Amino acid sequence: MSNTFGTRFKVTTYGESHGVAIGGVIDGCPAGLRYDDALMVSEMARRHEGKGATTRKEADIVEILSGIHNGYTLGTPIAFRIANGDVRSDDYTALENLYRPGHADYTYDARYGRRDYRGGGRASGRETAAHVAAGAIAKMLLLTKGISINAAIAEVYEAETNDSAAGVIACSVDGVPAGLGDPVFDKLNARLAAAMLSIPSAIGFEIGAGFAAARMKGSQYRDNWKGDGSMATLTNHCGGIQGGISNGMPIVFRVAFHPVVTIGQPTQCVDKNGDLHTWQPQGRHDSNHLPRTIVVVEAMAALTLADFMVQTTHTL
Amino acid sequence: MSNTFGTRFKVTTYGESHGVAIGGVIDGCPAGLRYDDALMVSEMARRHEGKGATTRKEADIVEILSGIHNGYTLGTPIAFRIANGDVRSDDYTALENLYRPGHADYTYDARYGRRDYRGGGRASGRETAAHVAAGAIAKMLLLTKGISINAAIAEVYEAETNDSAAGVIACSVDGVPAGLGDPVFDKLNARLAAAMLSIPSAIGFEIGAGFAAARMKGSQYRDNWKGDGSMATLTNHCGGIQGGISNGMPIVFRVAFHPVVTIGQPTQCVDKNGDLHTWQPQGRHDSNHLPRTIVVVEAMAALTLADFMVQTTHTL
Amino acid sequence: MSNTFGTRFKVTTYGESHGVAIGGVIDGCPAGLRYDDALMVSEMARRHEGKGATTRKEADIVEILSGIHNGYTLGTPIAFRIANGDVRSDDYTALENLYRPGHADYTYDARYGRRDYRGGGRASGRETAAHVAAGAIAKMLLLTKGISINAAIAEVYEAETNDSAAGVIACSVDGVPAGLGDPVFDKLNARLAAAMLSIPSAIGFEIGAGFAAARMKGSQYRDNWKGDGSMATLTNHCGGIQGGISNGMPIVFRVAFHPVVTIGQPTQCVDKNGDLHTWQPQGRHDSNHLPRTIVVVEAMAALTLADFMVQTTHTL
Amino acid sequence: MSNTFGTRFKVTTYGESHGVAIGGVIDGCPAGLRYDDALMVSEMARRHEGKGATTRKEADIVEILSGIHNGYTLGTPIAFRIANGDVRSDDYTALENLYRPGHADYTYDARYGRRDYRGGGRASGRETAAHVAAGAIAKMLLLTKGISINAAIAEVYEAETNDSAAGVIACSVDGVPAGLGDPVFDKLNARLAAAMLSIPSAIGFEIGAGFAAARMKGSQYRDNWKGDGSMATLTNHCGGIQGGISNGMPIVFRVAFHPVVTIGQPTQCVDKNGDLHTWQPQGRHDSNHLPRTIVVVEAMAALTLADFMVQTTHTL
């Protein structure tokens, strides 16, 4: 399942950072959805234009290969492809036999016995371009149902030259009808947690009051009814989900990110024997990746919500 | 997928709090595993004996119906059943037409158009008995591989009479080999996050340094190699997982829980028209459910790890 | 996936022939379906009362453990359990170390390294009782949509004393709306084929004109439109499915079964070393299992159709 | 699941006949497999060079986009893409509002409310190019394990000018070890049946003695042991599978195909109102598609077997 996200509105992604292309296939998108190219372009731009972006130019043109005819989805798989452009791989030969600290170099080798060492290969942050492209299509679907997703930086920290910093991104999903989510194991909150933790460098997730709720009393925490004839509540400590199912209030959650581990400083790597070697990273890197990550958070939230919107028949 | 956890070592659970029985079916447990009844009994007891347990007596005898022959697993489905005992449902008739605040009463109705209103029905905390039973079998598998799981309360708060409190549970998984986890979407950390958020009242998850990592610099955060010929690191801020795959260090994470929302105080409920009604909960309830939840955290961690241990062939 | 059938309306079965019980869990049945106990009882009786039934008495009382409240489904998992009654296992000790010809004794050992040798264990025809029980619930769902399933023996052969015979069962599904089925890999005909081949002793499947269609010309085979303003066709050589999707005509197919391989004659078995041993089967066995298999064919068809009726949203 | 085949070695295909491209993504192929480009080219050629091929030129160059580095698989998704070339769509405008008999035109509209009417869209036989490409990679995997697949025409019929004919293809899989297949629902024979019925125009499937077995006595049918110290049998009426699991004998099966329904004769189509219109097909079509289908049968068999070879851990 590793490269597929979702169970009904599903996306399977592919691609290594320095291969021919990255991309994906969406299966389960309903027929009759108008494809909004402007939204696709703007979402890809949001991912690209974070402050302090790397020098590598990513055109990130999303080419649609199938599943859309005369501007509308057909109900068949929507394949998309993002070319990797004119990448130079020779910068990476020094890393063929070294494991950097904090990276997935060693763990990929431990799992697969080999890896594409160029630019992080499959583990590259570049892979999130496919998430954003798929997420844009999920957003198109959600927008027709009146559901909107907005993420923003909640906490951000700064780093001096040749170091990195991170922070916390908060996200709100508005317009979700009550009754969305599967109880017990596929709870909407559980699936959102998994979606967020699948983003590179995500390291914490909380919904509603989150970790602060651990210090509340039950009488404080529980969200009392407004009693105005609606099913709205006075507070939203639960973050819009009860028993794994949406209650019609906004869904609010926060995601903590750790700083990127590639920094401009000399770095001690190990080889396969465990011996240390000093490696000096080249080029510029983002000192803080959060500006570029906002749209990734939204994309993963959109994919999660779209998967629940494309529901199976659950009432007779 | 809602009632199935896992993709290879899978458990499907069933049961309402006041129905005939709860239970589950494990599919994908390898053949040849010795069934350890003493471990099963002690795990069920750990769930039952939390301080301040409810007065309702839960025998929680796990009856094995299939999949084990002469004390060893057959490779076929392991079905287990936990009788609900002599439950009295008449206490709950007052709740047939009321939605309690903070509960899943309204959301189940929004999704299914009906619900078993007795004792929370499928949304009852009682359902976690099936998680613990399945988790015990997962632990039996993991123990043969030298993997052990230990959770403990990291933060706990207290409540006065007729209120409730909660806290944070920390968990460590030791002995996990490097190379476990699927990259991109089925990352080990993502699956652990989903497993934990599927526990009733879980509201936050962090791995390794977690939310604190958001405030670190990259130079502080990254786990440098020991350089002693092993692949061990000097620190473990990442919590034992890089790029979604285990690196051989202990896997450490924390889960925040909100207090239970059923407390002894008069409670404003709404009916289907949104009108308020005062309801006085009967009986005693746990003032803090964390002592009983420790083993549930371990069970969900065990199910997650077992699913990754029962791997598909990923090298030739 | 081995013990789960279906992707949306799913049943997971469990149980060995001589264990405590067999049974299953249905996940994905919509809420609000009236449970028809009389249909359940009559379906189980149809399986039991085939002419020439074995002497072993199978009460086959289906006990519902969850998922139904006040006579209606809740949308939660429906667990059912069929006790194995007072079985005597000592008849089977001779088979602990022998592989019978035509049975799954050797193949189970090859796969799992062990097996429950009593009465066929998991590979027993008894397992189909769980199929029929699940199929009965699927039929309840289909009947609310006007879909009925009728199988009958199309060809049957007879055997002398101490031998066995088989034949062909034909099945028709009426009332299926056009538009059911997933193209490419989850074609309705492909899923029906898999459903039928999963029945013990099934060895061939054909839909519509089937193998006879291989000898037709295209001009004969193709089903021309009636042209009466409906989408009906003059013939139904395709068996009601085009491109994997139902076209509104009856779905008709046939399933070939081989004779049961346990017969009253002395039988050459092998042990793990490949050495031959003569074994004399005890008790009476069905000389022709087709009368008991009719309802199993219907059950598997019902499970297949129910899975497609519980569809995901495929148009906006 | 519709566009994904397999559960462990999985392929998801995409593409409409006259869109930009068709292709697929293989997820779950083990790392370390040598990519054999010559095999890929020859398999695609086998599909292309059937006698009586259509005039439309299909270059069918398979471009690998990811998952292979330095000639070996990485364990990451293998994406491939086959351009649709310089297709002229204007031939098909007459079909925008007509449903041809025997085609999936009406059923796709019934399901999705719209379709790509050009050249059959997603329902085109062209889609099998993606099956063959994926099957070629599955064959590379199987060959490393000593498993070979050989299909051939067993029965073939001829048609006069402007008509079509079909026949039966037989297939043998040699070298399959005993112990492959999942019991109960994912039986190896059930999965092969589904694989074959997913091929356009497949209409019947039988394994081993198949429909002829329905007329055999048990004493004739059952495959007796050779008794030579091996687990081989004197006959192979069961087709190499017992209880859903391979027994080490060759796996043999046959697939019946109906003739293609597009023939050169004037054809009565209906519009959405059910009114008849005469349509004259243009261009040449295969009078018998079996020569081109042989490799498709092998490809689907290879994908099925590869999925079972990439097993989960099923013994301790």
mmCIF file of N, CA, C and O in Angstrom, chain B residues 248-314:
data_model
loop_
_atom_site.group_PDB
_atom_site.id
_atom_site.type_symbol
_atom_site.label_atom_id
_atom_site.label_comp_id
_atom_site.label_asym_id
_atom_site.label_seq_id
_atom_site.Cartn_x
_atom_site.Cartn_y
_atom_site.Cartn_z
ATOM 1 N N GLY B 248 16.601 1.161 13.575
ATOM 2 C CA GLY B 248 17.235 0.273 14.538
ATOM 3 C C GLY B 248 17.323 0.849 15.943
ATOM 4 O O GLY B 248 17.637 0.126 16.890
ATOM 5 N N MET B 249 17.070 2.151 16.092
ATOM 6 C CA MET B 249 17.029 2.767 17.423
ATOM 7 C C MET B 249 15.634 2.518 18.020
ATOM 8 O O MET B 249 14.699 2.183 17.300
ATOM 9 N N PRO B 250 15.468 2.680 19.315
ATOM 10 C CA PRO B 250 14.125 2.501 19.889
ATOM 11 C C PRO B 250 13.123 3.466 19.246
ATOM 12 O O PRO B 250 13.459 4.613 18.936
ATOM 13 N N ILE B 251 11.923 2.969 19.057
ATOM 14 C CA ILE B 251 10.853 3.817 18.536
ATOM 15 C C ILE B 251 10.116 4.395 19.734
ATOM 16 O O ILE B 251 9.603 3.653 20.570
ATOM 17 N N VAL B 252 10.129 5.707 19.830
ATOM 18 C CA VAL B 252 9.528 6.354 21.007
ATOM 19 C C VAL B 252 8.503 7.389 20.559
ATOM 20 O O VAL B 252 8.743 8.173 19.648
ATOM 21 N N PHE B 253 7.365 7.355 21.196
ATOM 22 C CA PHE B 253 6.306 8.323 20.847
ATOM 23 C C PHE B 253 5.441 8.599 22.066
ATOM 24 O O PHE B 253 5.502 7.869 23.071
ATOM 25 N N ARG B 254 4.662 9.634 21.966
ATOM 26 C CA ARG B 254 3.764 10.050 23.047
ATOM 27 C C ARG B 254 2.376 10.322 22.487
ATOM 28 O O ARG B 254 2.237 10.820 21.372
ATOM 29 N N VAL B 255 1.374 10.030 23.288
ATOM 30 C CA VAL B 255 -0.015 10.220 22.876
ATOM 31 C C VAL B 255 -0.738 11.028 23.944
ATOM 32 O O VAL B 255 -0.705 10.669 25.127
ATOM 33 N N ALA B 256 -1.375 12.112 23.508
ATOM 34 C CA ALA B 256 -2.165 12.936 24.436
ATOM 35 C C ALA B 256 -3.620 12.471 24.421
ATOM 36 O O ALA B 256 -4.171 12.180 23.351
ATOM 37 N N PHE B 257 -4.224 12.426 25.587
ATOM 38 C CA PHE B 257 -5.631 12.041 25.717
ATOM 39 C C PHE B 257 -6.419 13.164 26.374
ATOM 40 O O PHE B 257 -5.928 13.819 27.298
ATOM 41 N N HIS B 258 -7.621 13.344 25.909
ATOM 42 C CA HIS B 258 -8.499 14.306 26.591
ATOM 43 C C HIS B 258 -9.274 13.561 27.673
ATOM 44 O O HIS B 258 -9.425 12.337 27.615
ATOM 45 N N PRO B 259 -9.779 14.254 28.669
ATOM 46 C CA PRO B 259 -10.547 13.595 29.732
ATOM 47 C C PRO B 259 -11.850 13.017 29.185
ATOM 48 O O PRO B 259 -12.384 13.517 28.190
ATOM 49 N N VAL B 260 -12.332 11.966 29.841
ATOM 50 C CA VAL B 260 -13.623 11.406 29.417
ATOM 51 C C VAL B 260 -14.690 12.457 29.644
ATOM 52 O O VAL B 260 -14.614 13.258 30.582
ATOM 53 N N VAL B 261 -15.677 12.463 28.761
ATOM 54 C CA VAL B 261 -16.668 13.537 28.785
ATOM 55 C C VAL B 261 -17.915 13.155 29.565
ATOM 56 O O VAL B 261 -18.779 13.996 29.798
ATOM 57 N N THR B 262 -18.027 11.890 29.969
ATOM 58 C CA THR B 262 -19.135 11.537 30.853
ATOM 59 C C THR B 262 -18.683 11.749 32.285
ATOM 60 O O THR B 262 -17.798 11.051 32.776
ATOM 61 N N ILE B 263 -19.265 12.732 32.904
ATOM 62 C CA ILE B 263 -18.920 13.036 34.293
ATOM 63 C C ILE B 263 -20.210 13.049 35.091
ATOM 64 O O ILE B 263 -21.310 12.998 34.527
ATOM 65 N N GLY B 264 -20.091 13.075 36.406
ATOM 66 C CA GLY B 264 -21.277 12.897 37.250
ATOM 67 C C GLY B 264 -22.190 14.104 37.356
ATOM 68 O O GLY B 264 -23.131 14.100 38.133
ATOM 69 N N GLN B 265 -21.893 15.151 36.586
ATOM 70 C CA GLN B 265 -22.655 16.385 36.730
ATOM 71 C C GLN B 265 -23.852 16.425 35.775
ATOM 72 O O GLN B 265 -23.830 15.794 34.728
ATOM 73 N N PRO B 266 -24.882 17.174 36.158
ATOM 74 C CA PRO B 266 -26.017 17.348 35.242
ATOM 75 C C PRO B 266 -25.522 17.876 33.904
ATOM 76 O O PRO B 266 -24.658 18.769 33.856
ATOM 77 N N THR B 267 -26.056 17.330 32.843
ATOM 78 C CA THR B 267 -25.512 17.552 31.502
ATOM 79 C C THR B 267 -26.609 18.006 30.553
ATOM 80 O O THR B 267 -27.693 17.436 30.536
ATOM 81 N N GLN B 268 -26.304 19.021 29.781
ATOM 82 C CA GLN B 268 -27.261 19.505 28.785
ATOM 83 C C GLN B 268 -27.122 18.694 27.492
ATOM 84 O O GLN B 268 -26.075 18.746 26.840
ATOM 85 N N CYS B 269 -28.170 17.951 27.150
ATOM 86 C CA CYS B 269 -28.189 17.208 25.892
ATOM 87 C C CYS B 269 -29.121 17.907 24.919
ATOM 88 O O CYS B 269 -29.936 18.735 25.313
ATOM 89 N N VAL B 270 -29.005 17.550 23.647
ATOM 90 C CA VAL B 270 -29.996 18.050 22.671
ATOM 91 C C VAL B 270 -30.757 16.866 22.083
ATOM 92 O O VAL B 270 -30.246 15.751 22.016
ATOM 93 N N ASP B 271 -31.965 17.150 21.661
ATOM 94 C CA ASP B 271 -32.721 16.138 20.912
ATOM 95 C C ASP B 271 -32.534 16.401 19.421
ATOM 96 O O ASP B 271 -31.755 17.273 19.014
ATOM 97 N N LYS B 272 -33.251 15.645 18.589
ATOM 98 C CA LYS B 272 -33.046 15.779 17.144
ATOM 99 C C LYS B 272 -33.460 17.141 16.593
ATOM 100 O O LYS B 272 -33.096 17.503 15.477
ATOM 101 N N ASN B 273 -34.257 17.867 17.378
ATOM 102 C CA ASN B 273 -34.657 19.210 16.951
ATOM 103 C C ASN B 273 -33.688 20.281 17.435
ATOM 104 O O ASN B 273 -33.876 21.461 17.166
ATOM 105 N N GLY B 274 -32.692 19.823 18.187
ATOM 106 C CA GLY B 274 -31.736 20.806 18.683
ATOM 107 C C GLY B 274 -32.156 21.430 20.007
ATOM 108 O O GLY B 274 -31.486 22.332 20.511
ATOM 109 N N ASP B 275 -33.238 20.952 20.612
ATOM 110 C CA ASP B 275 -33.684 21.506 21.888
ATOM 111 C C ASP B 275 -32.918 20.880 23.048
ATOM 112 O O ASP B 275 -32.618 19.689 23.040
ATOM 113 N N LEU B 276 -32.631 21.684 24.051
ATOM 114 C CA LEU B 276 -31.842 21.235 25.195
ATOM 115 C C LEU B 276 -32.693 20.484 26.216
ATOM 116 O O LEU B 276 -33.854 20.823 26.454
ATOM 117 N N HIS B 277 -32.079 19.454 26.821
ATOM 118 C CA HIS B 277 -32.708 18.706 27.907
ATOM 119 C C HIS B 277 -31.614 18.393 28.919
ATOM 120 O O HIS B 277 -30.501 18.011 28.538
ATOM 121 N N THR B 278 -31.939 18.509 30.197
ATOM 122 C CA THR B 278 -30.951 18.174 31.225
ATOM 123 C C THR B 278 -31.008 16.685 31.522
ATOM 124 O O THR B 278 -32.079 16.111 31.696
ATOM 125 N N TRP B 279 -29.814 16.080 31.554
ATOM 126 C CA TRP B 279 -29.715 14.642 31.825
ATOM 127 C C TRP B 279 -28.714 14.433 32.954
ATOM 128 O O TRP B 279 -27.653 15.060 32.971
ATOM 129 N N GLN B 280 -29.078 13.580 33.891
ATOM 130 C CA GLN B 280 -28.189 13.304 35.016
ATOM 131 C C GLN B 280 -27.580 11.905 34.838
ATOM 132 O O GLN B 280 -28.280 10.905 34.966
ATOM 133 N N PRO B 281 -26.284 11.821 34.524
ATOM 134 C CA PRO B 281 -25.656 10.504 34.360
ATOM 135 C C PRO B 281 -25.758 9.691 35.647
ATOM 136 O O PRO B 281 -25.687 10.246 36.750
ATOM 137 N N GLN B 282 -25.953 8.393 35.494
ATOM 138 C CA GLN B 282 -26.031 7.477 36.638
ATOM 139 C C GLN B 282 -24.704 6.725 36.768
ATOM 140 O O GLN B 282 -23.891 6.716 35.857
ATOM 141 N N GLY B 283 -24.558 6.078 37.906
ATOM 142 C CA GLY B 283 -23.411 5.177 38.116
ATOM 143 C C GLY B 283 -22.108 5.942 38.300
ATOM 144 O O GLY B 283 -22.069 7.175 38.268
ATOM 145 N N ARG B 284 -21.042 5.166 38.493
ATOM 146 C CA ARG B 284 -19.726 5.758 38.648
ATOM 147 C C ARG B 284 -18.970 5.626 37.328
ATOM 148 O O ARG B 284 -19.186 4.691 36.577
ATOM 149 N N HIS B 285 -18.103 6.541 37.060
ATOM 150 C CA HIS B 285 -17.259 6.478 35.865
ATOM 151 C C HIS B 285 -15.824 6.716 36.269
ATOM 152 O O HIS B 285 -15.558 7.320 37.311
ATOM 153 N N ASP B 286 -14.920 6.276 35.443
ATOM 154 C CA ASP B 286 -13.513 6.538 35.706
ATOM 155 C C ASP B 286 -13.292 8.045 35.776
ATOM 156 O O ASP B 286 -13.740 8.774 34.881
ATOM 157 N N SER B 287 -12.582 8.491 36.793
ATOM 158 C CA SER B 287 -12.230 9.917 36.806
ATOM 159 C C SER B 287 -11.011 10.152 35.915
ATOM 160 O O SER B 287 -10.812 11.236 35.400
ATOM 161 N N ASN B 288 -10.208 9.133 35.742
ATOM 162 C CA ASN B 288 -9.075 9.241 34.813
ATOM 163 C C ASN B 288 -8.873 7.873 34.163
ATOM 164 O O ASN B 288 -8.605 6.885 34.842
ATOM 165 N N HIS B 289 -9.010 7.823 32.885
ATOM 166 C CA HIS B 289 -8.987 6.545 32.165
ATOM 167 C C HIS B 289 -7.577 6.145 31.754
ATOM 168 O O HIS B 289 -7.393 5.086 31.171
ATOM 169 N N LEU B 290 -6.588 6.969 32.060
ATOM 170 C CA LEU B 290 -5.249 6.653 31.567
ATOM 171 C C LEU B 290 -4.696 5.316 32.070
ATOM 172 O O LEU B 290 -4.056 4.596 31.297
ATOM 173 N N PRO B 291 -4.906 4.973 33.345
ATOM 174 C CA PRO B 291 -4.351 3.679 33.792
ATOM 175 C C PRO B 291 -4.855 2.506 32.956
ATOM 176 O O PRO B 291 -4.101 1.563 32.701
ATOM 177 N N ARG B 292 -6.097 2.564 32.538
ATOM 178 C CA ARG B 292 -6.661 1.486 31.724
ATOM 179 C C ARG B 292 -6.265 1.595 30.271
ATOM 180 O O ARG B 292 -6.453 0.657 29.493
ATOM 181 N N THR B 293 -5.746 2.747 29.878
ATOM 182 C CA THR B 293 -5.458 2.994 28.461
ATOM 183 C C THR B 293 -4.030 2.600 28.089
ATOM 184 O O THR B 293 -3.708 2.417 26.916
ATOM 185 N N ILE B 294 -3.184 2.435 29.089
ATOM 186 C CA ILE B 294 -1.781 2.095 28.799
ATOM 187 C C ILE B 294 -1.683 0.849 27.928
ATOM 188 O O ILE B 294 -0.995 0.837 26.899
ATOM 189 N N VAL B 295 -2.423 -0.181 28.309
ATOM 190 C CA VAL B 295 -2.332 -1.435 27.567
ATOM 191 C C VAL B 295 -2.981 -1.309 26.181
ATOM 192 O O VAL B 295 -2.612 -2.035 25.254
ATOM 193 N N VAL B 296 -3.892 -0.387 26.035
ATOM 194 C CA VAL B 296 -4.497 -0.158 24.716
ATOM 195 C C VAL B 296 -3.477 0.480 23.781
ATOM 196 O O VAL B 296 -3.378 0.115 22.605
ATOM 197 N N VAL B 297 -2.709 1.423 24.310
ATOM 198 C CA VAL B 297 -1.624 2.025 23.515
ATOM 199 C C VAL B 297 -0.643 0.939 23.071
ATOM 200 O O VAL B 297 -0.262 0.861 21.893
ATOM 201 N N GLU B 298 -0.275 0.083 23.990
ATOM 202 C CA GLU B 298 0.654 -1.000 23.638
ATOM 203 C C GLU B 298 0.042 -1.935 22.587
ATOM 204 O O GLU B 298 0.720 -2.375 21.659
ATOM 205 N N ALA B 299 -1.237 -2.223 22.755
ATOM 206 C CA ALA B 299 -1.906 -3.141 21.816
ATOM 207 C C ALA B 299 -1.915 -2.571 20.400
ATOM 208 O O ALA B 299 -1.617 -3.277 19.427
ATOM 209 N N MET B 300 -2.235 -1.285 20.279
ATOM 210 C CA MET B 300 -2.281 -0.691 18.942
ATOM 211 C C MET B 300 -0.875 -0.590 18.352
ATOM 212 O O MET B 300 -0.693 -0.752 17.137
ATOM 213 N N ALA B 301 0.121 -0.335 19.201
ATOM 214 C CA ALA B 301 1.510 -0.337 18.713
ATOM 215 C C ALA B 301 1.895 -1.734 18.247
ATOM 216 O O ALA B 301 2.537 -1.905 17.194
ATOM 217 N N ALA B 302 1.480 -2.747 19.007
ATOM 218 C CA ALA B 302 1.817 -4.130 18.648
ATOM 219 C C ALA B 302 1.158 -4.515 17.318
ATOM 220 O O ALA B 302 1.790 -5.149 16.460
ATOM 221 N N LEU B 303 -0.087 -4.135 17.133
ATOM 222 C CA LEU B 303 -0.778 -4.454 15.874
ATOM 223 C C LEU B 303 -0.087 -3.773 14.697
ATOM 224 O O LEU B 303 0.054 -4.347 13.618
ATOM 225 N N THR B 304 0.361 -2.542 14.918
ATOM 226 C CA THR B 304 1.048 -1.805 13.854
ATOM 227 C C THR B 304 2.376 -2.475 13.494
ATOM 228 O O THR B 304 2.676 -2.701 12.321
ATOM 229 N N LEU B 305 3.148 -2.792 14.513
ATOM 230 C CA LEU B 305 4.452 -3.407 14.257
ATOM 231 C C LEU B 305 4.308 -4.793 13.642
ATOM 232 O O LEU B 305 5.059 -5.170 12.736
ATOM 233 N N ALA B 306 3.352 -5.567 14.151
ATOM 234 C CA ALA B 306 3.152 -6.922 13.611
ATOM 235 C C ALA B 306 2.810 -6.847 12.125
ATOM 236 O O ALA B 306 3.267 -7.660 11.321
ATOM 237 N N ASP B 307 2.020 -5.837 11.761
ATOM 238 C CA ASP B 307 1.645 -5.688 10.355
ATOM 239 C C ASP B 307 2.872 -5.436 9.482
ATOM 240 O O ASP B 307 2.946 -5.907 8.346
ATOM 241 N N PHE B 308 3.839 -4.714 10.021
ATOM 242 C CA PHE B 308 5.059 -4.467 9.239
ATOM 243 C C PHE B 308 6.020 -5.657 9.293
ATOM 244 O O PHE B 308 6.807 -5.872 8.378
ATOM 245 N N MET B 309 5.976 -6.412 10.395
ATOM 246 C CA MET B 309 6.849 -7.592 10.482
ATOM 247 C C MET B 309 6.406 -8.667 9.481
ATOM 248 O O MET B 309 7.237 -9.385 8.928
ATOM 249 N N VAL B 310 5.092 -8.799 9.297
ATOM 250 C CA VAL B 310 4.560 -9.753 8.325
ATOM 251 C C VAL B 310 4.634 -9.082 6.959
ATOM 252 O O VAL B 310 3.652 -8.673 6.382
ATOM 253 N N GLN B 311 5.841 -8.973 6.474
ATOM 254 C CA GLN B 311 6.067 -8.179 5.285
ATOM 255 C C GLN B 311 5.873 -8.980 4.008
ATOM 256 O O GLN B 311 5.951 -10.197 4.017
ATOM 257 N N THR B 312 5.682 -8.272 2.928
ATOM 258 C CA THR B 312 5.807 -8.890 1.623
ATOM 259 C C THR B 312 7.288 -8.933 1.264
ATOM 260 O O THR B 312 8.110 -8.219 1.835
ATOM 261 N N THR B 313 7.604 -9.770 0.313
ATOM 262 C CA THR B 313 8.961 -9.896 -0.192
ATOM 263 C C THR B 313 9.367 -8.566 -0.839
ATOM 264 O O THR B 313 8.755 -8.152 -1.810
ATOM 265 N N HIS B 314 10.366 -7.879 -0.290
ATOM 266 C CA HIS B 314 10.725 -6.611 -0.917
ATOM 267 C C HIS B 314 12.147 -6.559 -1.450
ATOM 268 O O HIS B 314 12.582 -5.540 -1.953
#
